[in-house]
Amino acid sequence: MSFVKFYAPWCSHCIALQPVFEALADEYKSKMNFIEINCVKYEEFCLDKGIRSFPELRMYENGIKISEYEGPRDLTNLGRFIRGEKIGKPESRVLELTASNFSAVVDDETKNVVVKFYVPWCNICKSIQSKYERLIDIYKNEKDVIIAQMDCSEQQNKVICSGKFGIHGYPTITFFPKDFKYGKDFMYEHEVHVYVNRINKEFNYFRMENGQLNKYAGRIPKIDKLLQQISNTTQLKEVKEKIKQLDIHNNYMPILSKILTEGKGFVHERIESLKNKIQATTGEEQDKAIIEYNVLEQFK
């Protein structure tokens, strides 16, 4: 029997779990094997195992997954799981909406809001909760998004659920972008990667399931197209003027100026530097590095 932790070195939750996992392994090493797999180093293996977020804790017997741990990541509850005992219910980090705070949260035009409408006895609602909560970690760097839920079995909330939105099937996940507060319902399978694709589309985000920005973050298609026309310094200057005339905020102009003063060799040197920075940083600092990297890639 093996208890396996799949992790990524940049994952803050993985780092927080490390001393707990070590203590767990020390206490129960006579009962089973404790294994840690770095999914950055062994990316293909982790993808093959269906690992899409970190940390992921699984129990294996003879190479076959027999269970997955989704409870609180503390020594007490993990110990209960190892011993086969019932574990405590994790406290939800999702914002709970009621009839009294719904409008203040959802109708805020400075926020993009996702709401899961549910009832306590709905088995599907229970089964997707951990997947839904992962969205909080994935979008933690987006300061204008709120992940929320509403219990439609509560009498006070029925005026919102069935009254205002006509919801009678559960779970119903609805998106409320800043510029459209009437709600857009989600009609697809309940998987994290499906949620992420839809949220990115509705709210114009560029996140991947691991919380990092994807290769399109920071890029502007109209400018990318202009860059394809460059073959010499004269054209570089012409494109710079065209971008300037677009009068839109972008990350291209500083790079263009740098190339004109230092030459194109700067691009390759900076890309290599950013690769290391992306691996070594997290949060907003990593986001900035990825955006710069994505834009620089268009100048290669």
Tab-separated table of C-alpha atoms in Angstrom:
chain	number	residue	atom	x	y	z
A	1	MET	CA	0.000	0.000	0.000
A	2	SER	CA	1.285	3.470	-0.898
A	3	PHE	CA	0.092	6.962	-0.050
A	4	VAL	CA	1.236	9.283	-2.835
A	5	LYS	CA	1.539	13.064	-2.866
A	6	PHE	CA	1.614	14.629	-6.328
A	7	TYR	CA	3.009	18.157	-6.107
A	8	ALA	CA	4.678	21.071	-7.890
A	9	PRO	CA	7.589	23.002	-6.307
A	10	TRP	CA	5.915	26.383	-6.933
A	11	CYS	CA	2.593	25.347	-5.322
A	12	SER	CA	2.102	27.212	-2.009
A	13	HIS	CA	-0.373	24.604	-0.713
A	14	CYS	CA	2.168	21.855	-1.472
A	15	ILE	CA	4.818	23.745	0.488
A	16	ALA	CA	2.427	24.170	3.439
A	17	LEU	CA	1.587	20.453	3.334
A	18	GLN	CA	5.236	19.310	3.339
A	19	PRO	CA	5.878	19.217	7.131
A	20	VAL	CA	2.492	17.546	7.690
A	21	PHE	CA	3.228	14.889	5.076
A	22	GLU	CA	6.670	14.246	6.583
A	23	ALA	CA	5.183	13.860	10.071
A	24	LEU	CA	2.511	11.534	8.678
A	25	ALA	CA	5.135	9.391	6.943
A	26	ASP	CA	7.206	9.202	10.119
A	27	GLU	CA	4.210	8.097	12.202
A	28	TYR	CA	2.783	5.521	9.773
A	29	LYS	CA	5.901	4.299	7.919
A	30	SER	CA	5.375	0.767	9.273
A	31	LYS	CA	1.855	0.688	7.812
A	32	MET	CA	2.560	1.789	4.210
A	33	ASN	CA	4.917	3.556	1.834
A	34	PHE	CA	4.833	7.339	1.500
A	35	ILE	CA	5.814	8.681	-1.913
A	36	GLU	CA	6.223	12.223	-3.256
A	37	ILE	CA	6.154	12.849	-7.018
A	38	ASN	CA	7.352	16.149	-8.477
A	39	CYS	CA	4.962	16.815	-11.375
A	40	VAL	CA	7.212	19.467	-12.876
A	41	LYS	CA	10.047	16.956	-13.185
A	42	TYR	CA	7.755	14.063	-14.145
A	43	GLU	CA	5.123	16.010	-16.059
A	44	GLU	CA	4.156	13.282	-18.546
A	45	PHE	CA	3.743	10.697	-15.787
A	46	CYS	CA	1.468	13.012	-13.796
A	47	LEU	CA	-0.621	13.902	-16.848
A	48	ASP	CA	-0.982	10.201	-17.603
A	49	LYS	CA	-2.284	9.706	-14.057
A	50	GLY	CA	-4.852	12.482	-14.567
A	51	ILE	CA	-3.232	14.933	-12.137
A	52	ARG	CA	-4.634	18.375	-12.925
A	53	SER	CA	-4.098	20.347	-9.709
A	54	PHE	CA	-1.787	20.323	-6.693
A	55	PRO	CA	-1.364	18.905	-4.206
A	56	GLU	CA	-3.198	15.662	-4.963
A	57	LEU	CA	-3.168	12.848	-2.408
A	58	ARG	CA	-3.982	9.300	-3.492
A	59	MET	CA	-3.886	5.800	-2.047
A	60	TYR	CA	-2.505	3.052	-4.301
A	61	GLU	CA	-2.394	-0.727	-3.914
A	62	ASN	CA	-0.323	-2.778	-6.366
A	63	GLY	CA	-0.140	0.243	-8.671
A	64	ILE	CA	-3.918	0.745	-8.750
A	65	LYS	CA	-5.583	3.845	-7.298
A	66	ILE	CA	-8.057	2.782	-4.629
A	67	SER	CA	-8.953	6.166	-3.137
A	68	GLU	CA	-8.297	9.896	-3.246
A	69	TYR	CA	-8.010	12.171	-0.213
A	70	GLU	CA	-10.119	15.332	-0.330
A	71	GLY	CA	-10.407	16.241	3.342
A	72	PRO	CA	-8.610	18.828	5.492
A	73	ARG	CA	-4.838	18.616	5.070
A	74	ASP	CA	-3.927	18.379	8.746
A	75	LEU	CA	-2.177	15.577	10.604
A	76	THR	CA	-5.265	14.532	12.578
A	77	ASN	CA	-7.578	14.014	9.605
A	78	LEU	CA	-4.865	12.554	7.377
A	79	GLY	CA	-4.070	10.097	10.164
A	80	ARG	CA	-7.731	9.092	10.332
A	81	PHE	CA	-7.703	8.545	6.580
A	82	ILE	CA	-4.621	6.307	6.837
A	83	ARG	CA	-6.293	4.307	9.615
A	84	GLY	CA	-9.470	3.972	7.571
A	85	GLU	CA	-11.535	6.134	9.934
A	86	LYS	CA	-14.099	8.778	9.007
A	87	ILE	CA	-12.499	12.156	8.368
A	88	GLY	CA	-13.815	15.587	9.228
A	89	LYS	CA	-15.670	17.688	6.687
A	90	PRO	CA	-13.436	20.419	5.249
A	91	GLU	CA	-14.619	23.952	5.832
A	92	SER	CA	-15.697	25.509	2.551
A	93	ARG	CA	-13.708	28.493	1.319
A	94	VAL	CA	-16.433	29.380	-1.176
A	95	LEU	CA	-18.349	32.584	-0.387
A	96	GLU	CA	-21.838	31.650	0.828
A	97	LEU	CA	-24.566	33.859	-0.616
A	98	THR	CA	-27.959	34.591	0.918
A	99	ALA	CA	-30.923	36.700	-0.129
A	100	SER	CA	-29.509	39.539	1.977
A	101	ASN	CA	-26.046	39.727	0.372
A	102	PHE	CA	-26.709	38.346	-3.136
A	103	SER	CA	-27.280	41.666	-4.878
A	104	ALA	CA	-24.332	43.399	-3.203
A	105	VAL	CA	-21.974	40.648	-4.374
A	106	VAL	CA	-23.343	39.590	-7.761
A	107	ASP	CA	-24.441	43.004	-9.063
A	108	ASP	CA	-21.072	44.615	-8.311
A	109	GLU	CA	-19.908	45.815	-11.746
A	110	THR	CA	-16.266	45.722	-10.643
A	111	LYS	CA	-16.423	41.953	-10.063
A	112	ASN	CA	-16.780	38.831	-12.186
A	113	VAL	CA	-18.832	36.349	-10.167
A	114	VAL	CA	-19.385	32.587	-10.446
A	115	VAL	CA	-22.304	31.171	-8.437
A	116	LYS	CA	-23.115	27.534	-7.782
A	117	PHE	CA	-26.794	27.115	-6.886
A	118	TYR	CA	-27.227	23.908	-4.865
A	119	VAL	CA	-29.296	22.009	-2.307
A	120	PRO	CA	-27.745	19.974	0.563
A	121	TRP	CA	-29.284	16.618	-0.451
A	122	CYS	CA	-28.002	16.772	-4.043
A	123	ASN	CA	-25.306	14.090	-4.507
A	124	ILE	CA	-23.837	15.739	-7.594
A	125	CYS	CA	-23.569	19.028	-5.691
A	126	LYS	CA	-21.561	17.232	-3.003
A	127	SER	CA	-19.357	15.360	-5.467
A	128	ILE	CA	-18.261	18.487	-7.363
A	129	GLN	CA	-17.563	20.637	-4.288
A	130	SER	CA	-13.828	19.934	-4.179
A	131	LYS	CA	-13.535	20.648	-7.917
A	132	TYR	CA	-15.463	23.880	-7.494
A	133	GLU	CA	-13.263	24.972	-4.589
A	134	ARG	CA	-10.147	24.466	-6.705
A	135	LEU	CA	-11.233	27.494	-8.710
A	136	ILE	CA	-10.348	29.657	-5.702
A	137	ASP	CA	-6.715	28.541	-5.941
A	138	ILE	CA	-6.594	28.704	-9.733
A	139	TYR	CA	-7.883	32.294	-9.857
A	140	LYS	CA	-6.327	33.614	-6.642
A	141	ASN	CA	-4.227	36.156	-8.579
A	142	GLU	CA	-7.304	37.599	-10.293
A	143	LYS	CA	-8.418	40.266	-7.834
A	144	ASP	CA	-11.742	40.911	-9.579
A	145	VAL	CA	-13.269	37.413	-9.429
A	146	ILE	CA	-15.520	35.893	-6.750
A	147	ILE	CA	-16.308	32.171	-6.435
A	148	ALA	CA	-19.618	31.821	-4.572
A	149	GLN	CA	-22.496	29.445	-3.873
A	150	MET	CA	-26.110	29.634	-2.706
A	151	ASP	CA	-28.193	27.081	-0.790
A	152	CYS	CA	-31.539	27.019	-2.600
A	153	SER	CA	-33.211	24.916	0.093
A	154	GLU	CA	-33.218	27.921	2.436
A	155	GLN	CA	-36.628	29.603	2.373
A	156	GLN	CA	-35.174	33.126	2.177
A	157	ASN	CA	-33.076	32.161	-0.865
A	158	LYS	CA	-35.911	30.702	-2.947
A	159	VAL	CA	-36.919	34.166	-4.125
A	160	ILE	CA	-33.497	34.320	-5.810
A	161	CYS	CA	-33.068	30.705	-6.973
A	162	SER	CA	-36.479	29.762	-8.351
A	163	GLY	CA	-38.026	33.246	-8.304
A	164	LYS	CA	-35.484	35.470	-10.042
A	165	PHE	CA	-33.542	32.881	-12.050
A	166	GLY	CA	-36.030	30.023	-12.432
A	167	ILE	CA	-33.584	27.429	-11.124
A	168	HIS	CA	-35.094	24.037	-10.325
A	169	GLY	CA	-32.240	21.662	-11.235
A	170	TYR	CA	-29.094	21.277	-9.157
A	171	PRO	CA	-26.307	22.035	-9.282
A	172	THR	CA	-26.663	25.042	-11.584
A	173	ILE	CA	-23.519	27.086	-12.115
A	174	THR	CA	-24.090	30.614	-13.388
A	175	PHE	CA	-21.617	33.252	-14.554
A	176	PHE	CA	-22.108	36.955	-13.879
A	177	PRO	CA	-19.509	39.002	-15.835
A	178	LYS	CA	-18.938	42.639	-14.907
A	179	ASP	CA	-20.880	43.838	-17.927
A	180	PHE	CA	-23.709	41.262	-17.877
A	181	LYS	CA	-25.480	40.740	-14.560
A	182	TYR	CA	-28.424	38.718	-15.905
A	183	GLY	CA	-26.478	35.474	-15.595
A	184	LYS	CA	-25.144	32.901	-18.065
A	185	ASP	CA	-25.789	29.275	-17.134
A	186	PHE	CA	-23.189	26.522	-17.394
A	187	MET	CA	-24.464	23.463	-19.276
A	188	TYR	CA	-21.378	21.242	-19.585
A	189	GLU	CA	-19.654	18.442	-17.661
A	190	HIS	CA	-18.453	19.188	-14.149
A	191	GLU	CA	-14.684	18.931	-14.553
A	192	VAL	CA	-12.101	21.484	-13.446
A	193	HIS	CA	-10.633	21.965	-16.924
A	194	VAL	CA	-14.135	22.602	-18.321
A	195	TYR	CA	-14.827	25.186	-15.603
A	196	VAL	CA	-11.516	26.907	-16.343
A	197	ASN	CA	-12.145	27.055	-20.093
A	198	ARG	CA	-15.562	28.630	-19.535
A	199	ILE	CA	-14.391	31.111	-16.895
A	200	ASN	CA	-11.506	32.210	-19.119
A	201	LYS	CA	-13.932	32.737	-21.990
A	202	GLU	CA	-16.577	34.597	-19.978
A	203	PHE	CA	-14.211	36.792	-17.955
A	204	ASN	CA	-11.326	37.163	-20.425
A	205	TYR	CA	-8.799	35.405	-18.183
A	206	PHE	CA	-5.861	33.283	-19.305
A	207	ARG	CA	-5.426	30.747	-16.518
A	208	MET	CA	-4.488	27.081	-16.738
A	209	GLU	CA	-5.586	24.423	-14.250
A	210	ASN	CA	-2.379	24.823	-12.261
A	211	GLY	CA	-3.151	28.517	-11.736
A	212	GLN	CA	-0.405	29.757	-14.036
A	213	LEU	CA	-1.074	32.034	-16.998
A	214	ASN	CA	-1.207	30.375	-20.414
A	215	LYS	CA	0.755	31.305	-23.553
A	216	TYR	CA	-1.848	33.875	-24.664
A	217	ALA	CA	-1.682	36.073	-21.553
A	218	GLY	CA	-0.483	39.596	-22.309
A	219	ARG	CA	-0.660	39.146	-26.056
A	220	ILE	CA	-2.723	41.239	-28.491
A	221	PRO	CA	-3.558	39.424	-31.780
A	222	LYS	CA	-3.621	42.671	-33.774
A	223	ILE	CA	-0.065	43.489	-32.677
A	224	ASP	CA	1.145	39.905	-33.164
A	225	LYS	CA	-0.003	40.181	-36.771
A	226	LEU	CA	1.960	43.417	-37.244
A	227	LEU	CA	5.118	41.778	-35.889
A	228	GLN	CA	4.947	39.115	-38.585
A	229	GLN	CA	5.732	41.852	-41.136
A	230	ILE	CA	9.132	42.679	-39.595
A	231	SER	CA	12.288	41.607	-41.429
A	232	ASN	CA	14.605	44.599	-40.885
A	233	THR	CA	15.203	47.609	-38.605
A	234	THR	CA	13.258	50.002	-40.839
A	235	GLN	CA	10.155	47.815	-40.648
A	236	LEU	CA	10.665	47.512	-36.901
A	237	LYS	CA	10.437	51.291	-36.557
A	238	GLU	CA	7.363	51.394	-38.812
A	239	VAL	CA	5.595	48.738	-36.764
A	240	LYS	CA	6.446	50.594	-33.557
A	241	GLU	CA	4.681	53.675	-34.928
A	242	LYS	CA	1.644	51.618	-35.957
A	243	ILE	CA	1.396	50.110	-32.485
A	244	LYS	CA	1.695	53.568	-30.961
A	245	GLN	CA	-1.218	54.746	-33.130
A	246	LEU	CA	-3.414	51.909	-31.823
A	247	ASP	CA	-3.446	53.795	-28.499
A	248	ILE	CA	-3.993	50.687	-26.366
A	249	HIS	CA	-2.088	49.583	-23.285
A	250	ASN	CA	0.364	46.853	-24.238
A	251	ASN	CA	3.625	45.169	-23.231
A	252	TYR	CA	5.164	45.341	-26.696
A	253	MET	CA	6.420	48.949	-26.840
A	254	PRO	CA	9.170	48.642	-24.165
A	255	ILE	CA	10.502	45.530	-25.915
A	256	LEU	CA	10.496	47.229	-29.320
A	257	SER	CA	12.431	50.162	-27.881
A	258	LYS	CA	14.934	47.789	-26.266
A	259	ILE	CA	15.499	45.906	-29.533
A	260	LEU	CA	16.077	49.151	-31.422
A	261	THR	CA	18.748	50.254	-28.935
A	262	GLU	CA	20.379	46.914	-28.022
A	263	GLY	CA	19.644	44.641	-30.984
A	264	LYS	CA	17.600	41.452	-31.293
A	265	GLY	CA	20.085	39.438	-29.230
A	266	PHE	CA	18.409	40.979	-26.190
A	267	VAL	CA	15.268	38.914	-26.895
A	268	HIS	CA	16.951	35.506	-26.603
A	269	GLU	CA	18.921	36.491	-23.506
A	270	ARG	CA	15.828	37.811	-21.765
A	271	ILE	CA	13.747	34.747	-22.676
A	272	GLU	CA	16.296	32.437	-21.039
A	273	SER	CA	16.354	34.635	-17.943
A	274	LEU	CA	12.559	34.620	-17.724
A	275	LYS	CA	12.379	30.820	-17.971
A	276	ASN	CA	14.325	30.595	-14.713
A	277	LYS	CA	12.296	33.364	-13.099
A	278	ILE	CA	8.997	31.652	-13.947
A	279	GLN	CA	10.198	28.457	-12.255
A	280	ALA	CA	11.496	30.298	-9.184
A	281	THR	CA	8.590	32.661	-8.473
A	282	THR	CA	4.880	32.550	-7.679
A	283	GLY	CA	1.913	34.902	-7.599
A	284	GLU	CA	1.959	38.302	-9.259
A	285	GLU	CA	5.717	38.199	-9.830
A	286	GLN	CA	5.352	34.986	-11.810
A	287	ASP	CA	2.385	36.423	-13.740
A	288	LYS	CA	4.474	39.408	-14.840
A	289	ALA	CA	7.309	37.125	-15.932
A	290	ILE	CA	4.972	34.908	-17.976
A	291	ILE	CA	3.347	37.899	-19.695
A	292	GLU	CA	6.748	39.324	-20.645
A	293	TYR	CA	7.879	35.886	-21.837
A	294	ASN	CA	4.752	35.455	-23.989
A	295	VAL	CA	5.264	38.828	-25.666
A	296	LEU	CA	8.998	38.276	-26.197
A	297	GLU	CA	8.244	34.975	-27.926
A	298	GLN	CA	6.522	36.962	-30.703
A	299	PHE	CA	9.829	38.677	-31.551
A	300	LYS	CA	11.868	35.486	-32.071
